[in-house]
Amino acid sequence: MLGIETSCDETAVAIVEDGWNVLSNSIFSSVEEHSQTGGIVPEVAARDAAKSILPALDAAFLEVNCTYDDIDAIAVTTGPGLMGSLLVGVETARVMAYIHKKPLVSVCHIAGHICSNRLLRKEAPDFPVLVLTASGGHNELILWRSDYEFECLGHAIDDSAGEAFDKAARMLGLSFPGGPEIARLAHEGYEKAHKFPRPMIHSGDHMFSFSGVKTALLYKMKEMGGLDVLDKSAKADLAAAFQDAITDTLTEKLFFALQKHPEVQEIHLSGGVSANKQLRHKIHERAQKRKIEFHFPEKMEFCTDNAAMIASAGYFKYKTYPDEQWDFTQVQPTLEKGIF
Ligand code: KG4
Ligand code: ZN
């Protein structure tokens, strides 16, 4: 399966066998340009995708030393994401599917993140799996029932966890993407130096809201005299307390959902924020106590946006619906939110 992913600022192509065996996973990122602007400029991301998509395809085929003759089908992200960037990947996939007469599978980006936990694992998970996906563009709790069958239990009603990390980093004068920057700085700080809110941990549902934690950080910084007067250690304490609030909230909500769904056999963490070591550690500790299996992506490059996860999701969707035509004319980018 050839996978193509251009939903945001990465242009990625992968070739994956049987939904798990990653033969190639090339990622062309525009993160350097976006770290200068402090966030993603959709126009810049789309132009970058247009420039990178053909070199990314060439790189994948070169790495595996194969041609379209060896490809059974093509999978492409059709949403959610930035329309300009999505169009580049979808139009390229449509053209390649037409020229090379291949089935074209439309893949939801969130389903891709969920399937990142199948990469490099030959055995299927023990379904149902409870998945926490936390990224820049989305944040969900999902019941993964079988290969390509998902039920969204809840999602962020405002900022996602990754977005909160990115905005907090910007407030603290750090670069984009903010998650790894906050995590690095937090390492030198004391998380109990400040107490930020853990939003909605007692709401009794599976929704998230992270914009309040970001506002709490803003007020705390104002109270301390603003960014210009803060030294490195003060910033490190703020980053540590902020990270602690976000990771505590995500962990609490995941285990609340687990309590509500005793049929769950495994818990998984995915999306860009799954790269966060403190979050992994907190979930791991609770999972051990609960004696439930816990997985996060096998490699760091599978946490953030990549095309291997799209190829994997595409493979399982293709297998789940054998009677579909997979006609390229049916595949369009979509503005639909959530999982589809
Ligand atoms: O999945 P992803 O690449 O893109 C979206 O689908 O949105 O996730 C990117 C997000 C960014 O917000 C970034 O700050 C966050 O993942 N992220 C992290 C870490 N690495 C990336 N957040 C916390 N800790 C990290 N180590
Ligand atoms: Zn993503």
CSV table of C-alpha atoms and ligand atoms in Angstrom, one decimal:
chain,number,residue,atom,x,y,z
A,1,MET,CA,0.0,0.0,0.0
A,2,LEU,CA,1.3,3.4,-1.0
A,3,GLY,CA,0.3,6.1,1.6
A,4,ILE,CA,0.2,9.8,1.0
A,5,GLU,CA,-0.3,12.4,3.8
A,6,THR,CA,-0.4,16.1,3.3
A,7,SER,CA,-3.0,17.3,5.9
A,8,CYS,CA,-0.9,20.0,7.5
A,9,ASP,CA,2.7,21.0,7.3
A,10,GLU,CA,4.3,17.7,6.5
A,11,THR,CA,4.5,16.1,3.1
A,12,ALA,CA,4.8,12.4,3.6
A,13,VAL,CA,4.9,9.2,1.5
A,14,ALA,CA,5.2,5.7,2.7
A,15,ILE,CA,5.1,2.1,1.4
A,16,VAL,CA,3.7,-0.4,3.9
A,17,GLU,CA,3.0,-4.1,3.5
A,18,ASP,CA,0.0,-5.8,5.1
A,19,GLY,CA,-0.8,-2.8,7.3
A,20,TRP,CA,2.2,-3.2,9.6
A,21,ASN,CA,5.5,-3.8,7.7
A,22,VAL,CA,7.0,-0.3,7.0
A,23,LEU,CA,9.2,-0.5,4.0
A,24,SER,CA,9.7,3.2,3.6
A,25,ASN,CA,8.5,6.3,5.5
A,26,SER,CA,9.7,9.6,4.0
A,27,ILE,CA,8.7,12.9,5.6
A,28,PHE,CA,9.4,16.3,4.1
A,29,SER,CA,8.6,18.9,6.7
A,30,SER,CA,8.1,22.7,6.4
A,31,VAL,CA,8.6,23.0,10.2
A,32,GLU,CA,11.7,25.2,9.8
A,33,GLU,CA,9.6,27.8,7.9
A,34,HIS,CA,6.9,27.5,10.5
A,35,SER,CA,9.2,27.8,13.5
A,36,GLN,CA,10.0,31.3,12.1
A,37,THR,CA,6.4,32.3,11.9
A,38,GLY,CA,5.6,30.7,15.3
A,39,GLY,CA,2.9,28.6,13.8
A,40,ILE,CA,1.5,27.1,10.6
A,41,VAL,CA,0.6,29.5,7.8
A,42,PRO,CA,-1.8,27.5,5.6
A,43,GLU,CA,-0.7,29.1,2.3
A,44,VAL,CA,3.0,28.3,3.1
A,45,ALA,CA,2.2,24.7,4.1
A,46,ALA,CA,0.2,24.1,0.8
A,47,ARG,CA,3.0,25.6,-1.4
A,48,ASP,CA,5.5,23.5,0.4
A,49,ALA,CA,3.5,20.4,-0.1
A,50,ALA,CA,3.2,21.1,-3.9
A,51,LYS,CA,7.0,21.5,-4.0
A,52,SER,CA,7.7,18.3,-2.0
A,53,ILE,CA,5.2,15.7,-3.0
A,54,LEU,CA,6.9,14.4,-6.2
A,55,PRO,CA,10.4,14.2,-4.5
A,56,ALA,CA,8.7,12.5,-1.5
A,57,LEU,CA,7.2,9.9,-3.9
A,58,ASP,CA,10.5,9.4,-5.7
A,59,ALA,CA,12.3,8.9,-2.3
A,60,ALA,CA,9.9,6.2,-1.2
A,61,PHE,CA,10.2,4.2,-4.4
A,62,LEU,CA,13.9,4.6,-4.5
A,63,GLU,CA,14.3,3.4,-0.9
A,64,VAL,CA,12.2,0.3,-1.5
A,65,ASN,CA,13.6,-0.2,-5.0
A,66,CYS,CA,10.1,-0.9,-6.4
A,67,THR,CA,7.7,0.6,-8.9
A,68,TYR,CA,3.9,1.1,-9.2
A,69,ASP,CA,3.8,-2.4,-10.5
A,70,ASP,CA,4.5,-3.6,-7.0
A,71,ILE,CA,1.8,-1.4,-5.4
A,72,ASP,CA,-1.7,-2.9,-4.8
A,73,ALA,CA,-3.5,0.2,-3.9
A,74,ILE,CA,-3.0,3.9,-2.8
A,75,ALA,CA,-4.3,5.4,0.4
A,76,VAL,CA,-4.5,9.2,0.9
A,77,THR,CA,-5.6,11.5,3.7
A,78,THR,CA,-8.8,13.3,2.7
A,79,GLY,CA,-9.3,15.2,6.1
A,80,PRO,CA,-9.5,16.7,8.6
A,81,GLY,CA,-6.8,19.2,7.8
A,82,LEU,CA,-5.9,22.3,5.9
A,83,MET,CA,-7.8,22.4,2.6
A,84,GLY,CA,-4.8,23.7,0.5
A,85,SER,CA,-2.4,21.0,1.8
A,86,LEU,CA,-5.1,18.3,1.5
A,87,LEU,CA,-5.7,19.2,-2.1
A,88,VAL,CA,-2.1,18.6,-3.0
A,89,GLY,CA,-2.0,15.1,-1.6
A,90,VAL,CA,-5.5,14.1,-2.9
A,91,GLU,CA,-4.9,15.5,-6.4
A,92,THR,CA,-1.5,13.7,-6.7
A,93,ALA,CA,-3.1,10.4,-5.4
A,94,ARG,CA,-6.0,10.7,-7.9
A,95,VAL,CA,-3.6,11.3,-10.8
A,96,MET,CA,-1.4,8.3,-9.8
A,97,ALA,CA,-4.4,6.1,-9.2
A,98,TYR,CA,-5.7,7.0,-12.7
A,99,ILE,CA,-2.4,6.6,-14.6
A,100,HIS,CA,-1.4,3.4,-12.8
A,101,LYS,CA,-4.9,2.0,-12.6
A,102,LYS,CA,-4.8,1.4,-8.8
A,103,PRO,CA,-7.6,1.4,-6.3
A,104,LEU,CA,-7.7,4.7,-4.3
A,105,VAL,CA,-8.6,4.6,-0.6
A,106,SER,CA,-9.8,7.7,1.2
A,107,VAL,CA,-8.4,7.8,4.8
A,108,CYS,CA,-9.4,9.9,7.8
A,109,HIS,CA,-6.3,11.5,9.4
A,110,ILE,CA,-7.5,10.5,12.9
A,111,ALA,CA,-7.9,6.9,11.8
A,112,GLY,CA,-4.4,7.1,10.6
A,113,HIS,CA,-3.1,8.2,14.0
A,114,ILE,CA,-5.0,5.3,15.6
A,115,CYS,CA,-3.4,2.8,13.1
A,116,SER,CA,0.1,4.2,14.0
A,117,ASN,CA,-0.1,1.7,16.8
A,118,ARG,CA,-0.2,-1.2,14.3
A,119,LEU,CA,3.0,-0.2,12.6
A,120,LEU,CA,5.8,-2.7,13.0
A,121,ARG,CA,3.4,-5.0,15.0
A,122,LYS,CA,2.4,-8.0,13.1
A,123,GLU,CA,-0.2,-9.2,15.6
A,124,ALA,CA,-3.5,-7.4,15.6
A,125,PRO,CA,-4.4,-5.7,18.9
A,126,ASP,CA,-6.9,-7.3,21.3
A,127,PHE,CA,-10.1,-5.4,20.4
A,128,PRO,CA,-11.8,-3.3,21.6
A,129,VAL,CA,-9.0,-0.9,22.2
A,130,LEU,CA,-9.5,2.4,24.0
A,131,VAL,CA,-7.4,5.1,22.2
A,132,LEU,CA,-6.4,8.5,23.4
A,133,THR,CA,-5.3,10.6,20.3
A,134,ALA,CA,-3.7,13.9,21.2
A,135,SER,CA,-2.4,16.1,18.4
A,136,GLY,CA,-2.1,19.8,17.3
A,137,GLY,CA,-5.3,19.7,15.3
A,138,HIS,CA,-7.5,17.2,17.2
A,139,ASN,CA,-7.9,15.4,20.6
A,140,GLU,CA,-10.2,12.4,21.0
A,141,LEU,CA,-11.1,9.3,23.1
A,142,ILE,CA,-12.0,6.5,20.7
A,143,LEU,CA,-13.2,3.0,21.0
A,144,TRP,CA,-11.5,1.0,18.3
A,145,ARG,CA,-13.7,-2.0,17.7
A,146,SER,CA,-12.0,-3.8,14.8
A,147,ASP,CA,-9.6,-3.1,11.9
A,148,TYR,CA,-11.5,0.0,10.6
A,149,GLU,CA,-14.4,0.5,13.0
A,150,PHE,CA,-14.2,3.4,15.4
A,151,GLU,CA,-16.6,5.0,17.9
A,152,CYS,CA,-15.7,8.5,19.0
A,153,LEU,CA,-16.5,8.8,22.7
A,154,GLY,CA,-15.4,12.4,23.1
A,155,HIS,CA,-13.2,15.2,21.7
A,156,ALA,CA,-11.8,18.7,22.5
A,157,ILE,CA,-14.4,21.4,22.6
A,158,ASP,CA,-11.8,24.1,22.1
A,159,ASP,CA,-7.9,23.8,22.0
A,160,SER,CA,-6.4,20.3,21.7
A,161,ALA,CA,-3.6,19.3,23.9
A,162,GLY,CA,-1.0,19.9,21.2
A,163,GLU,CA,-2.4,23.3,20.3
A,164,ALA,CA,-2.2,24.2,24.0
A,165,PHE,CA,1.4,23.2,24.1
A,166,ASP,CA,2.1,25.2,20.9
A,167,LYS,CA,0.4,28.3,22.3
A,168,ALA,CA,2.0,28.0,25.7
A,169,ALA,CA,5.4,27.7,24.1
A,170,ARG,CA,4.8,30.8,22.1
A,171,MET,CA,3.9,32.7,25.3
A,172,LEU,CA,7.1,31.5,26.9
A,173,GLY,CA,9.2,32.7,23.9
A,174,LEU,CA,9.9,29.1,22.6
A,175,SER,CA,9.7,28.0,19.0
A,176,PHE,CA,7.2,25.9,17.0
A,177,PRO,CA,6.2,23.1,17.5
A,178,GLY,CA,5.8,23.8,21.2
A,179,GLY,CA,5.3,20.4,22.6
A,180,PRO,CA,8.9,19.2,22.4
A,181,GLU,CA,10.2,22.7,23.5
A,182,ILE,CA,8.0,22.7,26.6
A,183,ALA,CA,9.0,19.2,27.4
A,184,ARG,CA,12.7,20.0,27.2
A,185,LEU,CA,12.4,23.1,29.3
A,186,ALA,CA,10.1,21.4,31.8
A,187,HIS,CA,12.8,18.9,32.5
A,188,GLU,CA,14.8,21.6,34.3
A,189,GLY,CA,11.7,22.9,36.2
A,190,TYR,CA,9.7,22.0,39.3
A,191,GLU,CA,6.1,21.0,38.4
A,192,LYS,CA,4.7,21.9,41.8
A,193,ALA,CA,6.0,25.5,41.6
A,194,HIS,CA,2.5,26.4,40.3
A,195,LYS,CA,-0.8,24.8,40.2
A,196,PHE,CA,-2.7,25.1,36.9
A,197,PRO,CA,-6.2,23.8,36.3
A,198,ARG,CA,-7.0,20.2,35.2
A,199,PRO,CA,-10.0,21.1,33.0
A,200,MET,CA,-13.1,18.8,32.9
A,201,ILE,CA,-11.6,16.0,34.9
A,202,HIS,CA,-14.8,15.8,36.9
A,203,SER,CA,-17.2,16.5,34.0
A,204,GLY,CA,-18.3,12.9,33.9
A,205,ASP,CA,-18.0,12.7,30.1
A,206,HIS,CA,-15.2,12.2,27.6
A,207,MET,CA,-14.8,15.8,26.4
A,208,PHE,CA,-11.6,17.9,26.7
A,209,SER,CA,-11.0,21.6,27.0
A,210,PHE,CA,-7.4,23.0,27.1
A,211,SER,CA,-7.9,26.7,26.4
A,212,GLY,CA,-8.3,27.5,30.1
A,213,VAL,CA,-4.9,26.0,31.1
A,214,LYS,CA,-3.3,28.3,28.5
A,215,THR,CA,-5.2,31.3,29.9
A,216,ALA,CA,-4.1,30.4,33.4
A,217,LEU,CA,-0.5,30.4,32.2
A,218,LEU,CA,-1.0,33.8,30.6
A,219,TYR,CA,-2.4,35.3,33.9
A,220,LYS,CA,0.4,33.7,35.9
A,221,MET,CA,3.0,35.2,33.6
A,222,LYS,CA,1.3,38.6,33.9
A,223,GLU,CA,1.2,38.3,37.7
A,224,MET,CA,5.0,37.6,37.6
A,225,GLY,CA,5.7,40.7,35.6
A,226,GLY,CA,5.6,39.4,32.0
A,227,LEU,CA,8.0,37.3,29.8
A,228,ASP,CA,10.8,39.9,29.8
A,229,VAL,CA,11.5,39.7,33.5
A,230,LEU,CA,11.4,35.9,33.8
A,231,ASP,CA,14.7,34.1,34.0
A,232,LYS,CA,15.3,30.6,32.7
A,233,SER,CA,14.5,28.8,35.9
A,234,ALA,CA,11.2,30.7,36.3
A,235,LYS,CA,10.3,29.7,32.7
A,236,ALA,CA,11.3,26.1,33.4
A,237,ASP,CA,9.0,26.0,36.5
A,238,LEU,CA,6.1,27.4,34.4
A,239,ALA,CA,6.7,24.9,31.6
A,240,ALA,CA,6.9,22.0,34.1
A,241,ALA,CA,3.7,23.0,35.9
A,242,PHE,CA,1.9,23.5,32.5
A,243,GLN,CA,3.1,20.1,31.1
A,244,ASP,CA,2.0,18.5,34.4
A,245,ALA,CA,-1.5,19.9,34.1
A,246,ILE,CA,-2.0,18.8,30.5
A,247,THR,CA,-0.6,15.3,31.1
A,248,ASP,CA,-2.6,14.8,34.3
A,249,THR,CA,-5.8,15.8,32.5
A,250,LEU,CA,-5.2,13.5,29.6
A,251,THR,CA,-4.3,10.6,31.9
A,252,GLU,CA,-7.4,11.2,34.1
A,253,LYS,CA,-9.7,11.3,31.2
A,254,LEU,CA,-8.3,8.1,29.7
A,255,PHE,CA,-8.7,6.1,32.9
A,256,PHE,CA,-12.2,7.5,33.5
A,257,ALA,CA,-13.2,6.3,30.0
A,258,LEU,CA,-11.6,2.9,30.8
A,259,GLN,CA,-13.7,2.7,34.0
A,260,LYS,CA,-16.8,3.3,31.9
A,261,HIS,CA,-15.8,0.7,29.3
A,262,PRO,CA,-14.8,-2.5,31.1
A,263,GLU,CA,-14.9,-4.4,27.8
A,264,VAL,CA,-11.7,-2.7,26.7
A,265,GLN,CA,-8.7,-5.1,26.3
A,266,GLU,CA,-5.9,-2.6,25.6
A,267,ILE,CA,-5.2,1.1,25.9
A,268,HIS,CA,-3.3,3.1,23.2
A,269,LEU,CA,-1.9,6.5,23.0
A,270,SER,CA,-1.3,8.2,19.6
A,271,GLY,CA,-0.9,11.6,17.9
A,272,GLY,CA,1.9,14.1,18.2
A,273,VAL,CA,1.5,14.5,21.9
A,274,SER,CA,2.1,10.7,22.4
A,275,ALA,CA,5.8,11.6,21.9
A,276,ASN,CA,5.6,13.2,25.4
A,277,LYS,CA,7.6,11.1,27.9
A,278,GLN,CA,5.9,12.3,31.0
A,279,LEU,CA,2.5,11.5,29.5
A,280,ARG,CA,3.7,8.0,28.6
A,281,HIS,CA,5.1,7.5,32.1
A,282,LYS,CA,1.9,8.6,33.8
A,283,ILE,CA,-0.3,6.3,31.7
A,284,HIS,CA,2.2,3.4,32.0
A,285,GLU,CA,2.1,3.6,35.8
A,286,ARG,CA,-1.7,3.6,36.0
A,287,ALA,CA,-1.9,0.8,33.3
A,288,GLN,CA,0.4,-1.4,35.4
A,289,LYS,CA,-1.8,-0.9,38.5
A,290,ARG,CA,-4.9,-1.7,36.4
A,291,LYS,CA,-3.1,-4.7,34.8
A,292,ILE,CA,-4.1,-3.5,31.3
A,293,GLU,CA,-1.8,-3.5,28.3
A,294,PHE,CA,-0.6,-0.1,27.1
A,295,HIS,CA,0.9,0.8,23.8
A,296,PHE,CA,2.2,3.9,22.1
A,297,PRO,CA,3.8,4.1,18.6
A,298,GLU,CA,6.9,1.9,18.1
A,299,LYS,CA,8.9,4.8,16.8
A,300,MET,CA,9.0,8.5,17.5
A,301,GLU,CA,8.4,9.2,13.7
A,302,PHE,CA,5.1,7.4,13.9
A,303,CYS,CA,3.8,9.8,16.7
A,304,THR,CA,3.7,13.0,14.6
A,305,ASP,CA,2.2,13.1,11.1
A,306,ASN,CA,3.5,10.5,8.7
A,307,ALA,CA,2.2,8.5,5.8
A,308,ALA,CA,3.0,5.0,7.1
A,309,MET,CA,0.0,5.3,9.5
A,310,ILE,CA,-2.2,6.4,6.5
A,311,ALA,CA,-1.0,3.4,4.4
A,312,SER,CA,-1.8,1.1,7.4
A,313,ALA,CA,-5.3,2.6,7.9
A,314,GLY,CA,-5.9,2.4,4.2
A,315,TYR,CA,-5.0,-1.2,4.1
A,316,PHE,CA,-7.4,-2.1,6.9
A,317,LYS,CA,-10.2,-0.1,5.4
A,318,TYR,CA,-9.6,-1.8,2.0
A,319,LYS,CA,-9.8,-5.2,3.6
A,320,THR,CA,-12.8,-4.3,5.7
A,321,TYR,CA,-14.9,-3.3,2.6
A,322,PRO,CA,-14.0,-5.8,-0.2
A,323,ASP,CA,-17.1,-4.8,-2.3
A,324,GLU,CA,-16.1,-1.1,-2.6
A,325,GLN,CA,-15.0,0.1,-6.1
A,326,TRP,CA,-12.3,2.4,-4.7
A,327,ASP,CA,-12.7,4.6,-7.7
A,328,PHE,CA,-10.4,7.6,-7.8
A,329,THR,CA,-13.2,9.9,-9.0
A,330,GLN,CA,-15.0,9.3,-5.6
A,331,VAL,CA,-12.0,10.6,-3.6
A,332,GLN,CA,-12.2,14.3,-2.6
A,333,PRO,CA,-10.7,16.3,0.2
A,334,THR,CA,-13.3,17.0,2.9
A,335,LEU,CA,-13.9,19.6,5.6
A,336,GLU,CA,-15.7,17.1,7.7
A,337,LYS,CA,-14.5,17.1,11.4
A,338,GLY,CA,-14.0,14.1,13.6
A,339,ILE,CA,-13.5,10.5,12.5
A,340,PHE,CA,-14.9,9.1,9.3
B,1,KG4,O1,-0.1,14.6,15.1
B,1,KG4,P1,0.7,15.9,14.8
B,1,KG4,O2,2.0,15.8,14.1
B,1,KG4,O3,-0.2,16.9,13.9
B,1,KG4,C1,-1.6,17.0,14.0
B,1,KG4,O4,-2.3,16.0,13.6
B,1,KG4,O5,-2.0,18.0,14.6
B,1,KG4,O6,0.8,16.6,16.2
B,1,KG4,C2,1.6,17.8,16.3
B,1,KG4,C3,1.5,18.2,17.8
B,1,KG4,C4,2.0,19.6,18.0
B,1,KG4,O7,1.0,20.4,18.6
B,1,KG4,C5,3.2,19.4,18.9
B,1,KG4,O8,3.5,20.5,19.7
B,1,KG4,C6,2.8,18.1,19.6
B,1,KG4,O9,2.2,17.3,18.6
B,1,KG4,N1,4.0,17.4,20.1
B,1,KG4,C7,4.3,17.2,21.5
B,1,KG4,C8,5.5,16.6,21.6
B,1,KG4,N2,6.0,16.3,20.3
B,1,KG4,C9,5.0,16.9,19.4
B,1,KG4,N3,3.5,17.6,22.5
B,1,KG4,C10,4.1,17.3,23.7
B,1,KG4,N4,5.3,16.7,23.9
B,1,KG4,C11,6.0,16.3,22.9
B,1,KG4,N5,7.2,15.7,23.1
B,2,ZN,ZN,-1.8,14.4,12.9
